[in-house]
XYZ file of C-alpha atoms in Angstrom:
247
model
C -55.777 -91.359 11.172
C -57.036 -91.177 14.551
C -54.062 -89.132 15.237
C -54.845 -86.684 13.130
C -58.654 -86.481 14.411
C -57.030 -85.276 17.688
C -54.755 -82.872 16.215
C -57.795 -81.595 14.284
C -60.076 -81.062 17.549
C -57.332 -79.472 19.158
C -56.863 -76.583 16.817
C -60.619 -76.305 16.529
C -61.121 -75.640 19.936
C -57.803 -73.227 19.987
C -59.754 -71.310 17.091
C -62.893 -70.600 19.518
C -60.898 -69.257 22.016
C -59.110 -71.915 24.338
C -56.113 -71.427 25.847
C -53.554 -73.064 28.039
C -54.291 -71.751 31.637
C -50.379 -70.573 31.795
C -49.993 -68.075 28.765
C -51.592 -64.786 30.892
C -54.960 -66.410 30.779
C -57.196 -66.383 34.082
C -60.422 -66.771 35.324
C -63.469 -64.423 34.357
C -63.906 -62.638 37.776
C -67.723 -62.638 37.027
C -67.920 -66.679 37.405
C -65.613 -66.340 40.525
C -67.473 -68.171 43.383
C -68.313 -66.098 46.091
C -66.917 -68.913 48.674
C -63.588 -69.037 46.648
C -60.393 -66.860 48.084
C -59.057 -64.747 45.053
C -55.009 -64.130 45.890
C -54.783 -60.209 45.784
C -52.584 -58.421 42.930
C -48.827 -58.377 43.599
C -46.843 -55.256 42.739
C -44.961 -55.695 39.426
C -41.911 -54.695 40.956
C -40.127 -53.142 44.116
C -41.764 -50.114 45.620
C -40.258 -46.684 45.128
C -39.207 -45.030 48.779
C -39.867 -41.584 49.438
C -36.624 -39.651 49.015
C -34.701 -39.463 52.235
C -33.904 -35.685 51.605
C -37.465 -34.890 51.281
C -38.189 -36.679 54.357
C -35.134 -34.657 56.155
C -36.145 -31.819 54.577
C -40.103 -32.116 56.413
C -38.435 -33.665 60.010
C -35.993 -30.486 60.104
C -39.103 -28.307 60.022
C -38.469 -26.034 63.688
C -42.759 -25.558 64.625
C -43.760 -24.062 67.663
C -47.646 -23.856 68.740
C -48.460 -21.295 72.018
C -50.971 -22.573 74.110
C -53.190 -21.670 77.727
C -52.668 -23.817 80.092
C -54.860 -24.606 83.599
C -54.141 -25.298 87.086
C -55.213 -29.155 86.271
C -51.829 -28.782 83.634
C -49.708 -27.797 86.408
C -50.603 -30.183 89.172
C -47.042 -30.362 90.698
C -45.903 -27.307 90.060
C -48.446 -24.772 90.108
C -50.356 -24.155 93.818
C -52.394 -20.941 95.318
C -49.897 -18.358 96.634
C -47.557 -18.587 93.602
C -46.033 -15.791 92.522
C -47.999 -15.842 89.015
C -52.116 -17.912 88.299
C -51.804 -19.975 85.207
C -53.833 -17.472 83.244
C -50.647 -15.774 82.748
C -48.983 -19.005 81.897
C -48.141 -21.087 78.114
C -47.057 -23.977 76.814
C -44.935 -23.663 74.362
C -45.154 -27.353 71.915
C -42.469 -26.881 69.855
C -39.323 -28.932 67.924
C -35.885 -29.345 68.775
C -32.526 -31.047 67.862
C -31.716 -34.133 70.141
C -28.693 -35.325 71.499
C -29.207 -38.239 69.124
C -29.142 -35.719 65.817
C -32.765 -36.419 65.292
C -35.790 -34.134 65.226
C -37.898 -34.189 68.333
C -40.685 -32.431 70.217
C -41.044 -30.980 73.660
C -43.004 -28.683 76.127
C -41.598 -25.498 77.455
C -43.928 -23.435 80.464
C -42.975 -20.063 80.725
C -44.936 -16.498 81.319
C -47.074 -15.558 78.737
C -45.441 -11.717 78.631
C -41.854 -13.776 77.050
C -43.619 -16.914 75.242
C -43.560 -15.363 71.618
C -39.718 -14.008 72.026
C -38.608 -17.631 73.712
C -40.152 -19.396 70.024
C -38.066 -16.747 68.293
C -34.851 -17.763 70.708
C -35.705 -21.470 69.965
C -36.078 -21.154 66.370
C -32.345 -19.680 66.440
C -31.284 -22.199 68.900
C -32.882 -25.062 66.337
C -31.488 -23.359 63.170
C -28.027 -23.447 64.500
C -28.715 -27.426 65.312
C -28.227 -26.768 69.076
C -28.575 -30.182 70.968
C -31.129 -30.265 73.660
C -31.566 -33.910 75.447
C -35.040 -33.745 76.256
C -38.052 -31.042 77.076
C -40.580 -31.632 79.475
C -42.638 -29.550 81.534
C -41.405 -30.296 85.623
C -44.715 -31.683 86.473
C -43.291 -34.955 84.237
C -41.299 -34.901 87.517
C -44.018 -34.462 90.221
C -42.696 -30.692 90.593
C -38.605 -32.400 91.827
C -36.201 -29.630 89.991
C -33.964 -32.354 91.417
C -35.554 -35.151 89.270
C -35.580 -32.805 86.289
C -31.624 -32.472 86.262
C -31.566 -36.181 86.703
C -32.820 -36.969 83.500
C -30.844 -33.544 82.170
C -34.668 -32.198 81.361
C -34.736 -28.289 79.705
C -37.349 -26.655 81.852
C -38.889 -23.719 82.652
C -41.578 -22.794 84.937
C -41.731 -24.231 88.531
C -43.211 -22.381 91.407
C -40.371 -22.586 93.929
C -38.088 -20.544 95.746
C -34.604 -19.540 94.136
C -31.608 -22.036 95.299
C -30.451 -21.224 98.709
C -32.853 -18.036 98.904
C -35.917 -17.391 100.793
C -37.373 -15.596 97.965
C -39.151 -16.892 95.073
C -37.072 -17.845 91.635
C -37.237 -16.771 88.183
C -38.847 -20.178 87.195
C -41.855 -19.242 89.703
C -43.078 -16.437 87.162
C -42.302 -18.471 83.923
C -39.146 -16.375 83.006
C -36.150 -18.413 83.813
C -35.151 -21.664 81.454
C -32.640 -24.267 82.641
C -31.096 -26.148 79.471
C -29.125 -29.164 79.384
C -28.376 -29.189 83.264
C -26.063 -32.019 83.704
C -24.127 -30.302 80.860
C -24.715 -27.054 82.435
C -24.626 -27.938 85.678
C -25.122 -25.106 89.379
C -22.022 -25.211 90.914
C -21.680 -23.209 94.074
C -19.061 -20.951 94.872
C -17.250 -23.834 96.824
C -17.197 -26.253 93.365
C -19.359 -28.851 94.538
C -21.916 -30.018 92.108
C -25.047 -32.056 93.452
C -25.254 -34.666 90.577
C -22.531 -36.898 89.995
C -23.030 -37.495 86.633
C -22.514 -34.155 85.734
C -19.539 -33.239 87.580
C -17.206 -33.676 85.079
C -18.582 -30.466 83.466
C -17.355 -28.071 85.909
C -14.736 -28.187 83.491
C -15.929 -25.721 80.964
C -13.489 -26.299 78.964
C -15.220 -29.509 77.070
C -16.893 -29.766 73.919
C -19.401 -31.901 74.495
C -22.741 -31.630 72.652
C -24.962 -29.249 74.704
C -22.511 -27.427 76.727
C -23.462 -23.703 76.516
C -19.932 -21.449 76.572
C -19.469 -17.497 76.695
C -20.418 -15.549 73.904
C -21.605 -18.667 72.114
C -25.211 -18.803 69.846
C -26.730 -20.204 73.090
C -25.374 -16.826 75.278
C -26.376 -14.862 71.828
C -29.786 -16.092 71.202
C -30.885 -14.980 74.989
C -29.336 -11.824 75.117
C -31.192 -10.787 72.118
C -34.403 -10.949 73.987
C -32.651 -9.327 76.958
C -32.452 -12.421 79.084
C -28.422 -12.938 80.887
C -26.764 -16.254 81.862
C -26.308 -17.932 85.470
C -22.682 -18.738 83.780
C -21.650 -15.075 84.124
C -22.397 -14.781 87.473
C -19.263 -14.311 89.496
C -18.795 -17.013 92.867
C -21.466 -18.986 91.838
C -22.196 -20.560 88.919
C -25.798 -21.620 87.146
C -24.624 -22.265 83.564
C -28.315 -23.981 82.997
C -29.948 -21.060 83.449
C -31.372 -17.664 81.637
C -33.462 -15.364 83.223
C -35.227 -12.097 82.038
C -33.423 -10.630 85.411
C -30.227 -11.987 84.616
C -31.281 -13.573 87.956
């Protein structure tokens, strides 16, 4: 009998409303005490990543923003008595391909007269996937065009004189780039090249990423906008550089 009692009071207090704590029952939130740590709601399953080719899609963007720039942005390579003031200077912030196949962004001085053609030579350059290593304005390098070729850095303007010249360079007014250098490298009319990392590319003849050959969509992209290429220059060689002289 008294066995039955119990099962009795059980089913009676079932009927009001009890139930066993682990059939997706929990605690009323409002009788929560405010001292007691409620564990926070875990997701029901895994989470859903963003589609990789949307992502690609938004990192392949090419974006280019024109901006002033001040004699406090050019600290190394700007002084009084160059060639141009930085009035007549821009930045150019804008995307590139990296030797690494990923999306990156770099800095680009250059006169303000060639800034909006250079973003339309760029945008070319980044549609056709053209690897550049890295661009940074030469003041990342205290002003050393020797530094910048170092670290194969795509650069523009500098206010120096031209190599082996008494006069000043293309890169002094903003209108001469040097891209990929150590795959590009100056080599004077004798063969020697100054960095010894990049001497192997005298040999034009390689494929590596970055190397710029005749007639290629590097050689193309300039001449649209007018600009010629150190690498047709005859004794001398600058296959860096474009210039809007040719110079």
């Amino acid at each position: 009998m008294a066995k039955k009692r119990l099962i009795s009071v059980v089913l009676a207090a079932m009927a009001l409303g009890g139930a066993p704590a682990g059939c997706g029952g929990g605690e009323d939130p409002d009788r929560t005490g405010a001292g007691e740590s409620v564990s926070p709601p875990t997701a029901s399953g895994p989470a859903v990543p963003p589609s990789p080719d949307q992502d690609d899609r938004q990192a392949a963007r090419f974006t280019a923003d024109i901006k002033k720039v001040t004699a406090a942005d050019l600290r190394h390579s700007w002084r009084e008595g160059c060639p141009v003031p930085p009035s007549r200077l821009r930045a150019i912030d804008m995307t590139h391909w990296g030797m690494d196949g990923k999306v990156h962004h770099g800095r680009l001085i250059v006169n303000a007269s060639a800034a909006e053609d250079l973003v339309g030579v760029f945008r070319k350059l980044f549609d056709q996937k053209y690897p550049i290593e890295r661009m940074e304005p030469v003041d990342k390098y205290r002003g050393s065009d020797f530094d910048s070729i170092e670290a194969n850095n795509t650069s523009a303007f500098n206010c120096r004189q031209a190599t082996g010249s008494g006069n000043w360079s293309q890169h002094a007014y903003g209108l001469a780039i040097d891209i990929n250098p150590c795959q590009n490298p100056y080599v004077s009319a004798s063969g020697h090249v100054a960095h010894k990392d990049c001497v192997k590319f005298k040999d034009r003849s390689r494929k590596d990423p970055g190397v710029i050959h005749k007639g290629d969509a590097v050689v193309k992209a300039f001449a649209a906008i007018g600009w010629g290429w150190g690498g047709d220059w005859t004794g001398t060689k600058d296959y860096q550089h474009f210039s809007s002289t040719g110079r």
